[in-house]
PDB file of C-alpha atoms in Angstrom:
ATOM      1  CA  UNK X1376       8.649 240.141  58.643  1.00 98.00           C
ATOM      2  CA  UNK X1377      12.215 239.732  57.662  1.00 98.00           C
ATOM      3  CA  UNK X1378      10.958 241.245  53.722  1.00 97.00           C
ATOM      4  CA  UNK X1379      10.052 244.140  56.479  1.00 98.00           C
ATOM      5  CA  UNK X1380      13.503 244.511  58.333  1.00 98.00           C
ATOM      6  CA  UNK X1381      15.782 244.011  55.311  1.00 97.00           C
ATOM      7  CA  UNK X1382      14.163 247.020  53.233  1.00 96.00           C
ATOM      8  CA  UNK X1383      15.750 248.723  56.489  1.00 96.00           C
ATOM      9  CA  UNK X1384      18.964 246.945  56.481  1.00 96.00           C
ATOM     10  CA  UNK X1385      19.823 246.390  52.722  1.00 92.00           C
ATOM     11  CA  UNK X1386      21.106 249.878  52.075  1.00 88.00           C
ATOM     12  CA  UNK X1387      23.228 250.613  49.022  1.00 87.00           C
ATOM     13  CA  UNK X1388      26.336 249.416  51.169  1.00 92.00           C
ATOM     14  CA  UNK X1389      25.203 246.689  52.841  1.00 94.00           C
ATOM     15  CA  UNK X1390      24.835 242.854  51.230  1.00 94.00           C
ATOM     16  CA  UNK X1391      23.046 240.952  52.625  1.00 95.00           C
ATOM     17  CA  UNK X1392      23.129 236.611  51.594  1.00 96.00           C
ATOM     18  CA  UNK X1393      19.502 235.113  52.779  1.00 95.00           C
ATOM     19  CA  UNK X1394      19.254 231.748  53.688  1.00 95.00           C
ATOM     20  CA  UNK X1395      15.486 230.277  53.400  1.00 94.00           C
ATOM     21  CA  UNK X1396      16.153 227.092  55.625  1.00 95.00           C
ATOM     22  CA  UNK X1397      13.561 224.193  54.598  1.00 95.00           C
ATOM     23  CA  UNK X1398      13.331 220.435  55.735  1.00 96.00           C
ATOM     24  CA  UNK X1399      13.540 217.791  53.461  1.00 97.00           C
ATOM     25  CA  UNK X1400       9.877 217.126  54.977  1.00 94.00           C
ATOM     26  CA  UNK X1401       8.579 220.449  54.444  1.00 92.00           C
ATOM     27  CA  UNK X1402       5.802 221.610  56.316  1.00 91.00           C
ATOM     28  CA  UNK X1403       2.764 222.101  54.086  1.00 88.00           C
ATOM     29  CA  UNK X1404       0.219 225.088  54.821  1.00 92.00           C
ATOM     30  CA  UNK X1405      -2.307 224.914  56.288  1.00 95.00           C
ATOM     31  CA  UNK X1406      -1.734 222.802  58.798  1.00 94.00           C
ATOM     32  CA  UNK X1407      -3.331 219.261  60.124  1.00 94.00           C
ATOM     33  CA  UNK X1408      -3.942 219.288  63.832  1.00 92.00           C
ATOM     34  CA  UNK X1409      -1.898 216.143  63.707  1.00 93.00           C
ATOM     35  CA  UNK X1410       0.908 217.748  61.780  1.00 93.00           C
ATOM     36  CA  UNK X1411       0.664 220.850  64.550  1.00 93.00           C
ATOM     37  CA  UNK X1412       1.511 218.579  67.488  1.00 95.00           C
ATOM     38  CA  UNK X1413       3.583 216.005  66.542  1.00 96.00           C
ATOM     39  CA  UNK X1414       6.385 218.860  65.906  1.00 96.00           C
ATOM     40  CA  UNK X1415       6.361 219.434  69.984  1.00 97.00           C
ATOM     41  CA  UNK X1416       8.342 216.152  70.927  1.00 97.00           C
ATOM     42  CA  UNK X1417      10.742 216.981  68.115  1.00 97.00           C
ATOM     43  CA  UNK X1418      10.895 220.914  68.971  1.00 97.00           C
ATOM     44  CA  UNK X1419      11.342 220.487  72.814  1.00 98.00           C
ATOM     45  CA  UNK X1420      13.652 217.586  72.158  1.00 97.00           C
ATOM     46  CA  UNK X1421      15.721 219.870  69.684  1.00 97.00           C
ATOM     47  CA  UNK X1422      15.734 216.713  67.463  1.00 96.00           C
ATOM     48  CA  UNK X1423      17.371 217.975  64.033  1.00 96.00           C
ATOM     49  CA  UNK X1424      14.905 217.190  61.151  1.00 97.00           C
ATOM     50  CA  UNK X1425      16.989 216.694  57.381  1.00 97.00           C
ATOM     51  CA  UNK X1426      17.558 219.635  55.440  1.00 97.00           C
ATOM     52  CA  UNK X1427      17.011 220.639  51.449  1.00 97.00           C
ATOM     53  CA  UNK X1428      20.919 221.436  50.669  1.00 95.00           C
ATOM     54  CA  UNK X1429      21.966 225.245  50.518  1.00 95.00           C
ATOM     55  CA  UNK X1430      25.050 226.633  49.527  1.00 94.00           C
ATOM     56  CA  UNK X1431      27.021 229.778  51.910  1.00 96.00           C
ATOM     57  CA  UNK X1432      28.505 232.679  49.960  1.00 95.00           C
ATOM     58  CA  UNK X1433      31.169 233.227  52.296  1.00 94.00           C
ATOM     59  CA  UNK X1434      32.773 231.627  55.575  1.00 92.00           C
ATOM     60  CA  UNK X1435      32.791 234.903  57.994  1.00 95.00           C
ATOM     61  CA  UNK X1436      30.142 237.666  58.011  1.00 97.00           C
ATOM     62  CA  UNK X1437      29.767 240.625  60.122  1.00 97.00           C
ATOM     63  CA  UNK X1438      26.191 239.868  60.868  1.00 97.00           C
ATOM     64  CA  UNK X1439      24.758 237.429  60.996  1.00 98.00           C
ATOM     65  CA  UNK X1440      20.619 237.979  61.895  1.00 98.00           C
ATOM     66  CA  UNK X1441      18.505 234.931  62.611  1.00 98.00           C
ATOM     67  CA  UNK X1442      15.128 234.887  62.016  1.00 98.00           C
ATOM     68  CA  UNK X1443      13.207 232.291  63.442  1.00 98.00           C
ATOM     69  CA  UNK X1444       9.541 231.414  65.110  1.00 97.00           C
ATOM     70  CA  UNK X1445       9.081 229.591  68.391  1.00 97.00           C
ATOM     71  CA  UNK X1446       7.205 226.380  68.485  1.00 97.00           C
ATOM     72  CA  UNK X1447       5.907 224.924  72.335  1.00 97.00           C
ATOM     73  CA  UNK X1448       8.765 227.407  73.807  1.00 97.00           C
ATOM     74  CA  UNK X1449      11.612 225.731  72.244  1.00 98.00           C
ATOM     75  CA  UNK X1450      13.065 226.859  68.547  1.00 98.00           C
ATOM     76  CA  UNK X1451      11.294 225.917  65.988  1.00 98.00           C
ATOM     77  CA  UNK X1452      13.083 222.412  64.300  1.00 97.00           C
ATOM     78  CA  UNK X1453      13.980 224.404  61.121  1.00 97.00           C
ATOM     79  CA  UNK X1454      15.687 226.343  63.997  1.00 98.00           C
ATOM     80  CA  UNK X1455      17.575 223.864  65.361  1.00 97.00           C
ATOM     81  CA  UNK X1456      18.316 221.846  62.297  1.00 98.00           C
ATOM     82  CA  UNK X1457      20.446 224.701  61.136  1.00 98.00           C
ATOM     83  CA  UNK X1458      21.939 225.272  64.319  1.00 98.00           C
ATOM     84  CA  UNK X1459      23.315 222.015  64.274  1.00 97.00           C
ATOM     85  CA  UNK X1460      25.072 222.275  61.063  1.00 97.00           C
ATOM     86  CA  UNK X1461      29.108 222.613  61.258  1.00 96.00           C
ATOM     87  CA  UNK X1462      29.165 224.977  58.824  1.00 95.00           C
ATOM     88  CA  UNK X1463      26.732 227.393  60.382  1.00 97.00           C
ATOM     89  CA  UNK X1464      28.311 227.009  63.955  1.00 97.00           C
ATOM     90  CA  UNK X1465      31.447 227.668  62.043  1.00 96.00           C
ATOM     91  CA  UNK X1466      29.881 230.553  60.625  1.00 96.00           C
ATOM     92  CA  UNK X1467      28.286 231.964  64.218  1.00 97.00           C
ATOM     93  CA  UNK X1468      31.945 231.904  65.836  1.00 97.00           C
ATOM     94  CA  UNK X1469      32.721 235.320  67.606  1.00 97.00           C
ATOM     95  CA  UNK X1470      30.209 236.957  65.498  1.00 97.00           C
ATOM     96  CA  UNK X1471      27.387 239.066  66.761  1.00 98.00           C
ATOM     97  CA  UNK X1472      23.540 237.927  65.984  1.00 98.00           C
ATOM     98  CA  UNK X1473      20.184 239.713  65.784  1.00 98.00           C
ATOM     99  CA  UNK X1474      17.417 237.557  66.378  1.00 98.00           C
ATOM    100  CA  UNK X1475      13.943 238.106  64.506  1.00 98.00           C
ATOM    101  CA  UNK X1476      11.497 236.395  65.910  1.00 98.00           C
ATOM    102  CA  UNK X1477       7.881 236.104  64.769  1.00 98.00           C
ATOM    103  CA  UNK X1478       5.455 234.355  67.536  1.00 97.00           C
ATOM    104  CA  UNK X1479       2.359 234.150  69.149  1.00 96.00           C
ATOM    105  CA  UNK X1480       3.441 235.933  72.293  1.00 95.00           C
ATOM    106  CA  UNK X1481       5.823 233.672  73.875  1.00 96.00           C
ATOM    107  CA  UNK X1482       9.493 233.799  72.995  1.00 97.00           C
ATOM    108  CA  UNK X1483      11.578 234.048  76.055  1.00 97.00           C
ATOM    109  CA  UNK X1484      12.204 230.722  76.797  1.00 97.00           C
ATOM    110  CA  UNK X1485      13.064 229.706  72.876  1.00 97.00           C
ATOM    111  CA  UNK X1486      15.532 232.611  73.322  1.00 98.00           C
ATOM    112  CA  UNK X1487      17.272 231.461  76.235  1.00 97.00           C
ATOM    113  CA  UNK X1488      17.833 228.254  75.021  1.00 97.00           C
ATOM    114  CA  UNK X1489      19.753 230.083  71.438  1.00 98.00           C
ATOM    115  CA  UNK X1490      22.022 232.347  74.208  1.00 97.00           C
ATOM    116  CA  UNK X1491      22.798 228.489  75.281  1.00 97.00           C
ATOM    117  CA  UNK X1492      23.505 227.434  71.744  1.00 97.00           C
ATOM    118  CA  UNK X1493      25.930 230.684  70.598  1.00 97.00           C
ATOM    119  CA  UNK X1494      27.696 230.863  74.037  1.00 97.00           C
ATOM    120  CA  UNK X1495      30.413 227.955  73.558  1.00 97.00           C
ATOM    121  CA  UNK X1496      30.766 229.882  70.059  1.00 97.00           C
ATOM    122  CA  UNK X1497      31.982 232.873  71.023  1.00 96.00           C
ATOM    123  CA  UNK X1498      28.977 234.201  70.101  1.00 96.00           C
ATOM    124  CA  UNK X1499      26.471 236.889  71.571  1.00 93.00           C
ATOM    125  CA  UNK X1500      23.251 239.094  70.587  1.00 97.00           C
ATOM    126  CA  UNK X1501      23.839 242.226  70.275  1.00 98.00           C
ATOM    127  CA  UNK X1502      19.933 242.479  69.560  1.00 98.00           C
ATOM    128  CA  UNK X1503      16.101 240.763  69.299  1.00 98.00           C
ATOM    129  CA  UNK X1504      13.052 242.201  67.417  1.00 98.00           C
ATOM    130  CA  UNK X1505      10.213 240.125  68.751  1.00 98.00           C
ATOM    131  CA  UNK X1506       7.211 240.519  67.101  1.00 98.00           C
ATOM    132  CA  UNK X1507       3.974 239.102  68.688  1.00 98.00           C
ATOM    133  CA  UNK X1508       0.195 238.604  68.177  1.00 97.00           C
ATOM    134  CA  UNK X1509      -0.867 241.344  71.282  1.00 95.00           C
ATOM    135  CA  UNK X1510      -4.212 240.259  71.700  1.00 94.00           C
ATOM    136  CA  UNK X1511      -5.364 238.448  74.722  1.00 92.00           C
ATOM    137  CA  UNK X1512      -3.708 235.041  75.709  1.00 92.00           C
ATOM    138  CA  UNK X1513      -7.050 232.506  75.457  1.00 92.00           C
ATOM    139  CA  UNK X1514      -8.087 234.766  72.330  1.00 95.00           C
ATOM    140  CA  UNK X1515      -4.833 234.791  70.559  1.00 95.00           C
ATOM    141  CA  UNK X1516      -5.141 230.573  70.768  1.00 94.00           C
ATOM    142  CA  UNK X1517      -7.914 230.206  69.214  1.00 95.00           C
ATOM    143  CA  UNK X1518      -7.263 232.563  66.694  1.00 96.00           C
ATOM    144  CA  UNK X1519      -3.832 230.921  65.270  1.00 94.00           C
ATOM    145  CA  UNK X1520      -5.328 227.496  65.578  1.00 93.00           C
ATOM    146  CA  UNK X1521      -8.409 229.297  62.748  1.00 94.00           C
ATOM    147  CA  UNK X1522      -5.290 230.618  60.994  1.00 95.00           C
ATOM    148  CA  UNK X1523      -2.424 227.984  61.056  1.00 93.00           C
ATOM    149  CA  UNK X1524      -6.044 224.780  59.989  1.00 92.00           C
ATOM    150  CA  UNK X1525      -7.979 227.217  58.403  1.00 91.00           C
ATOM    151  CA  UNK X1526      -5.136 228.611  56.519  1.00 93.00           C
ATOM    152  CA  UNK X1527      -6.582 232.149  56.112  1.00 90.00           C
ATOM    153  CA  UNK X1528      -5.636 235.224  58.309  1.00 93.00           C
ATOM    154  CA  UNK X1529      -9.230 236.449  58.501  1.00 94.00           C
ATOM    155  CA  UNK X1530     -10.782 237.295  61.742  1.00 93.00           C
ATOM    156  CA  UNK X1531     -12.544 233.721  62.671  1.00 93.00           C
ATOM    157  CA  UNK X1532     -16.852 233.854  63.108  1.00 93.00           C
ATOM    158  CA  UNK X1533     -16.325 237.826  61.606  1.00 92.00           C
ATOM    159  CA  UNK X1534     -15.748 238.421  65.592  1.00 93.00           C
ATOM    160  CA  UNK X1535     -12.775 237.077  66.449  1.00 95.00           C
ATOM    161  CA  UNK X1536      -9.464 239.988  65.246  1.00 95.00           C
ATOM    162  CA  UNK X1537      -7.508 239.001  63.043  1.00 95.00           C
ATOM    163  CA  UNK X1538      -4.610 236.318  64.045  1.00 96.00           C
ATOM    164  CA  UNK X1539      -0.525 236.977  64.219  1.00 96.00           C
ATOM    165  CA  UNK X1540       0.947 239.817  63.741  1.00 97.00           C
ATOM    166  CA  UNK X1541      -0.941 243.570  63.167  1.00 95.00           C
ATOM    167  CA  UNK X1542       0.193 244.106  59.228  1.00 95.00           C
ATOM    168  CA  UNK X1543       0.801 247.782  60.700  1.00 96.00           C
ATOM    169  CA  UNK X1544       3.445 246.291  62.937  1.00 97.00           C
ATOM    170  CA  UNK X1545       5.550 244.024  60.174  1.00 98.00           C
ATOM    171  CA  UNK X1546       5.424 247.465  58.399  1.00 97.00           C
ATOM    172  CA  UNK X1547       7.134 248.698  61.442  1.00 97.00           C
ATOM    173  CA  UNK X1548       9.813 245.749  61.550  1.00 98.00           C
ATOM    174  CA  UNK X1549      11.646 248.237  58.554  1.00 98.00           C
ATOM    175  CA  UNK X1550      12.182 250.801  61.583  1.00 98.00           C
ATOM    176  CA  UNK X1551      14.159 248.349  63.295  1.00 98.00           C
ATOM    177  CA  UNK X1552      15.904 247.228  60.289  1.00 98.00           C
ATOM    178  CA  UNK X1553      17.387 250.952  60.088  1.00 97.00           C
ATOM    179  CA  UNK X1554      18.278 251.245  63.272  1.00 98.00           C
ATOM    180  CA  UNK X1555      20.582 247.630  63.047  1.00 98.00           C
ATOM    181  CA  UNK X1556      22.309 249.663  59.552  1.00 97.00           C
ATOM    182  CA  UNK X1557      22.914 252.278  61.962  1.00 97.00           C
ATOM    183  CA  UNK X1558      25.248 250.345  64.053  1.00 97.00           C
ATOM    184  CA  UNK X1559      26.435 247.971  61.458  1.00 97.00           C
ATOM    185  CA  UNK X1560      28.626 250.622  60.316  1.00 94.00           C
ATOM    186  CA  UNK X1561      30.759 250.897  62.825  1.00 92.00           C
ATOM    187  CA  UNK X1562      30.493 247.437  63.781  1.00 93.00           C
ATOM    188  CA  UNK X1563      29.863 248.723  67.499  1.00 96.00           C
ATOM    189  CA  UNK X1564      26.426 247.459  68.871  1.00 97.00           C
ATOM    190  CA  UNK X1565      26.595 249.174  72.135  1.00 96.00           C
ATOM    191  CA  UNK X1566      23.268 250.590  73.183  1.00 97.00           C
ATOM    192  CA  UNK X1567      21.464 248.926  69.988  1.00 98.00           C
ATOM    193  CA  UNK X1568      19.100 246.871  72.335  1.00 98.00           C
ATOM    194  CA  UNK X1569      17.767 249.962  74.202  1.00 98.00           C
ATOM    195  CA  UNK X1570      17.465 252.177  71.270  1.00 98.00           C
ATOM    196  CA  UNK X1571      15.542 249.111  69.411  1.00 98.00           C
ATOM    197  CA  UNK X1572      13.907 248.773  72.749  1.00 98.00           C
ATOM    198  CA  UNK X1573      12.091 252.477  73.042  1.00 98.00           C
ATOM    199  CA  UNK X1574      10.730 251.852  69.511  1.00 98.00           C
ATOM    200  CA  UNK X1575       9.217 248.913  70.490  1.00 97.00           C
ATOM    201  CA  UNK X1576      11.152 245.958  68.831  1.00 98.00           C
ATOM    202  CA  UNK X1577      10.117 244.233  72.233  1.00 97.00           C
ATOM    203  CA  UNK X1578       7.949 244.029  75.249  1.00 96.00           C
ATOM    204  CA  UNK X1579       8.185 241.234  78.025  1.00 95.00           C
ATOM    205  CA  UNK X1580       4.775 240.893  79.952  1.00 93.00           C
ATOM    206  CA  UNK X1581       4.682 240.109  83.183  1.00 90.00           C
ATOM    207  CA  UNK X1582       2.020 237.328  83.554  1.00 89.00           C
ATOM    208  CA  UNK X1583       3.418 235.753  80.191  1.00 91.00           C
ATOM    209  CA  UNK X1584       6.544 235.330  81.629  1.00 90.00           C
ATOM    210  CA  UNK X1585       4.848 233.900  84.794  1.00 89.00           C
ATOM    211  CA  UNK X1586       3.983 231.117  82.468  1.00 91.00           C
ATOM    212  CA  UNK X1587       6.996 230.794  80.661  1.00 92.00           C
ATOM    213  CA  UNK X1588       9.310 230.181  83.174  1.00 90.00           C
ATOM    214  CA  UNK X1589       7.519 227.167  84.316  1.00 90.00           C
ATOM    215  CA  UNK X1590       5.858 225.466  81.421  1.00 93.00           C
ATOM    216  CA  UNK X1591       9.100 224.590  79.550  1.00 95.00           C
ATOM    217  CA  UNK X1592       9.412 221.971  82.553  1.00 95.00           C
ATOM    218  CA  UNK X1593       5.926 220.594  82.019  1.00 95.00           C
ATOM    219  CA  UNK X1594       6.786 220.368  77.987  1.00 96.00           C
ATOM    220  CA  UNK X1595       9.812 218.249  78.646  1.00 97.00           C
ATOM    221  CA  UNK X1596       8.186 215.885  80.652  1.00 97.00           C
ATOM    222  CA  UNK X1597       5.158 215.220  77.912  1.00 97.00           C
ATOM    223  CA  UNK X1598       8.323 215.455  75.150  1.00 98.00           C
ATOM    224  CA  UNK X1599      10.821 212.981  76.959  1.00 97.00           C
ATOM    225  CA  UNK X1600       7.308 210.816  77.751  1.00 97.00           C
ATOM    226  CA  UNK X1601       5.949 210.763  74.400  1.00 97.00           C
ATOM    227  CA  UNK X1602       8.860 210.507  72.031  1.00 96.00           C
ATOM    228  CA  UNK X1603       9.709 206.805  74.234  1.00 95.00           C
ATOM    229  CA  UNK X1604       6.105 205.553  73.162  1.00 95.00           C
ATOM    230  CA  UNK X1605       5.447 203.269  70.743  1.00 94.00           C
ATOM    231  CA  UNK X1606       1.952 204.242  70.271  1.00 95.00           C
ATOM    232  CA  UNK X1607       3.179 207.853  69.799  1.00 96.00           C
ATOM    233  CA  UNK X1608      -0.361 209.505  67.348  1.00 95.00           C
ATOM    234  CA  UNK X1609      -2.494 208.209  70.894  1.00 97.00           C
ATOM    235  CA  UNK X1610      -0.108 209.688  73.411  1.00 97.00           C
ATOM    236  CA  UNK X1611      -0.685 212.903  70.616  1.00 97.00           C
ATOM    237  CA  UNK X1612      -3.918 213.362  71.450  1.00 96.00           C
ATOM    238  CA  UNK X1613      -4.003 213.262  74.877  1.00 97.00           C
ATOM    239  CA  UNK X1614      -1.119 215.672  75.351  1.00 97.00           C
ATOM    240  CA  UNK X1615      -3.601 218.052  72.925  1.00 95.00           C
ATOM    241  CA  UNK X1616      -6.397 217.674  75.431  1.00 95.00           C
ATOM    242  CA  UNK X1617      -4.123 218.371  78.366  1.00 95.00           C
ATOM    243  CA  UNK X1618      -2.674 221.401  76.784  1.00 94.00           C
ATOM    244  CA  UNK X1619      -6.169 222.745  75.941  1.00 93.00           C
ATOM    245  CA  UNK X1620      -7.216 222.467  79.550  1.00 94.00           C
ATOM    246  CA  UNK X1621      -4.160 224.043  80.733  1.00 92.00           C
ATOM    247  CA  UNK X1622      -4.417 227.031  78.636  1.00 92.00           C
ATOM    248  CA  UNK X1623      -7.834 227.409  79.239  1.00 93.00           C
ATOM    249  CA  UNK X1624      -8.585 226.503  82.781  1.00 93.00           C
ATOM    250  CA  UNK X1625      -5.502 225.996  84.812  1.00 89.00           C
ATOM    251  CA  UNK X1626      -3.802 228.981  83.446  1.00 87.00           C
ATOM    252  CA  UNK X1627      -6.098 231.709  84.099  1.00 89.00           C
ATOM    253  CA  UNK X1628      -6.454 230.295  88.037  1.00 89.00           C
ATOM    254  CA  UNK X1629      -2.746 230.233  88.264  1.00 86.00           C
ATOM    255  CA  UNK X1630      -2.312 233.580  87.057  1.00 85.00           C
ATOM    256  CA  UNK X1631      -4.729 235.287  89.018  1.00 89.00           C
ATOM    257  CA  UNK X1632      -3.633 233.638  91.800  1.00 85.00           C
ATOM    258  CA  UNK X1633      -0.121 234.745  91.443  1.00 81.00           C
ATOM    259  CA  UNK X1634      -1.176 238.034  90.275  1.00 82.00           C
ATOM    260  CA  UNK X1635      -2.959 238.822  93.839  1.00 83.00           C
ATOM    261  CA  UNK X1636      -0.769 236.883  96.441  1.00 76.00           C
ATOM    262  CA  UNK X1637       2.309 237.019  94.705  1.00 75.00           C
ATOM    263  CA  UNK X1638       3.536 239.331  92.410  1.00 78.00           C
ATOM    264  CA  UNK X1639       2.993 242.614  94.673  1.00 82.00           C
ATOM    265  CA  UNK X1640       5.698 241.660  96.337  1.00 79.00           C
ATOM    266  CA  UNK X1641       8.251 240.589  94.287  1.00 82.00           C
ATOM    267  CA  UNK X1642       7.786 243.800  92.398  1.00 85.00           C
ATOM    268  CA  UNK X1643      11.399 244.473  91.811  1.00 91.00           C
ATOM    269  CA  UNK X1644      12.387 241.246  90.864  1.00 89.00           C
ATOM    270  CA  UNK X1645       9.939 241.414  88.856  1.00 88.00           C
ATOM    271  CA  UNK X1646      11.101 244.106  86.880  1.00 93.00           C
ATOM    272  CA  UNK X1647      14.653 242.731  86.342  1.00 94.00           C
ATOM    273  CA  UNK X1648      13.155 240.016  85.049  1.00 94.00           C
ATOM    274  CA  UNK X1649      11.434 241.886  82.444  1.00 95.00           C
ATOM    275  CA  UNK X1650      14.715 244.032  82.053  1.00 96.00           C
ATOM    276  CA  UNK X1651      17.041 240.935  81.408  1.00 95.00           C
ATOM    277  CA  UNK X1652      14.602 239.194  79.198  1.00 96.00           C
ATOM    278  CA  UNK X1653      13.914 242.538  77.239  1.00 95.00           C
ATOM    279  CA  UNK X1654      17.459 242.261  77.154  1.00 96.00           C
ATOM    280  CA  UNK X1655      18.275 245.639  78.883  1.00 94.00           C
ATOM    281  CA  UNK X1656      20.705 244.112  81.158  1.00 93.00           C
ATOM    282  CA  UNK X1657      23.286 241.478  81.526  1.00 90.00           C
ATOM    283  CA  UNK X1658      22.323 239.786  84.356  1.00 89.00           C
ATOM    284  CA  UNK X1659      18.603 239.392  86.369  1.00 87.00           C
TER     285      UNK X1659
END
């Protein structure tokens, strides 16, 4: 996704400095189930991890493109860790930011957390591109786990769709890079997010929005509880089965009830929320 986006942004008159954030204890791919669930508490609690050293070539930049993944509806551990560094905070001060997200399908909660980190630095997000797996929510749970733990981006059992962001959508990220390039020339990003939205760079689905506004609280309870336990591994197993039960049993029931009994009466509010999270309005 990053390579494709930069192919559109990095023209002859634009110099791009690229930093890849690597934890000291890096994440091997494919993942193990144990390591995957073990990241939950530190992701949700924004606990930074030691990073391998890197050097910035400049102290100020015209634009920062912050590319990241959401983990458990929060910023990933590498993302939280680099944002905690004093030199990165200094670079971000009063600097416009474009976020480039690769996610299964939920990214709103992590984006809102990032806004709170940037706000005291005088920085703001002027553009957001969020590429997601467009298949059904429950189907993508199965296919993503197949990919992450199996290590191959193939059709599970030969019948499920390929996991993750589609190749066509990844290739199309170059279009978004060119759009950012156009606005970078003048240093005025007014209207850029509307342009990106019209190009399909971001989409907010009402059913996923309903989950994202409620699930972070549950993750926070679990994260705080597990972080204080001496038998962390045992409780992570409990959390694993709770999460699967919540995803496949509880969520479909709750979403159906919301869609039938509540959403029809709050269509205006839902529309405002979708526009806000898509970056098309300042407030809900």
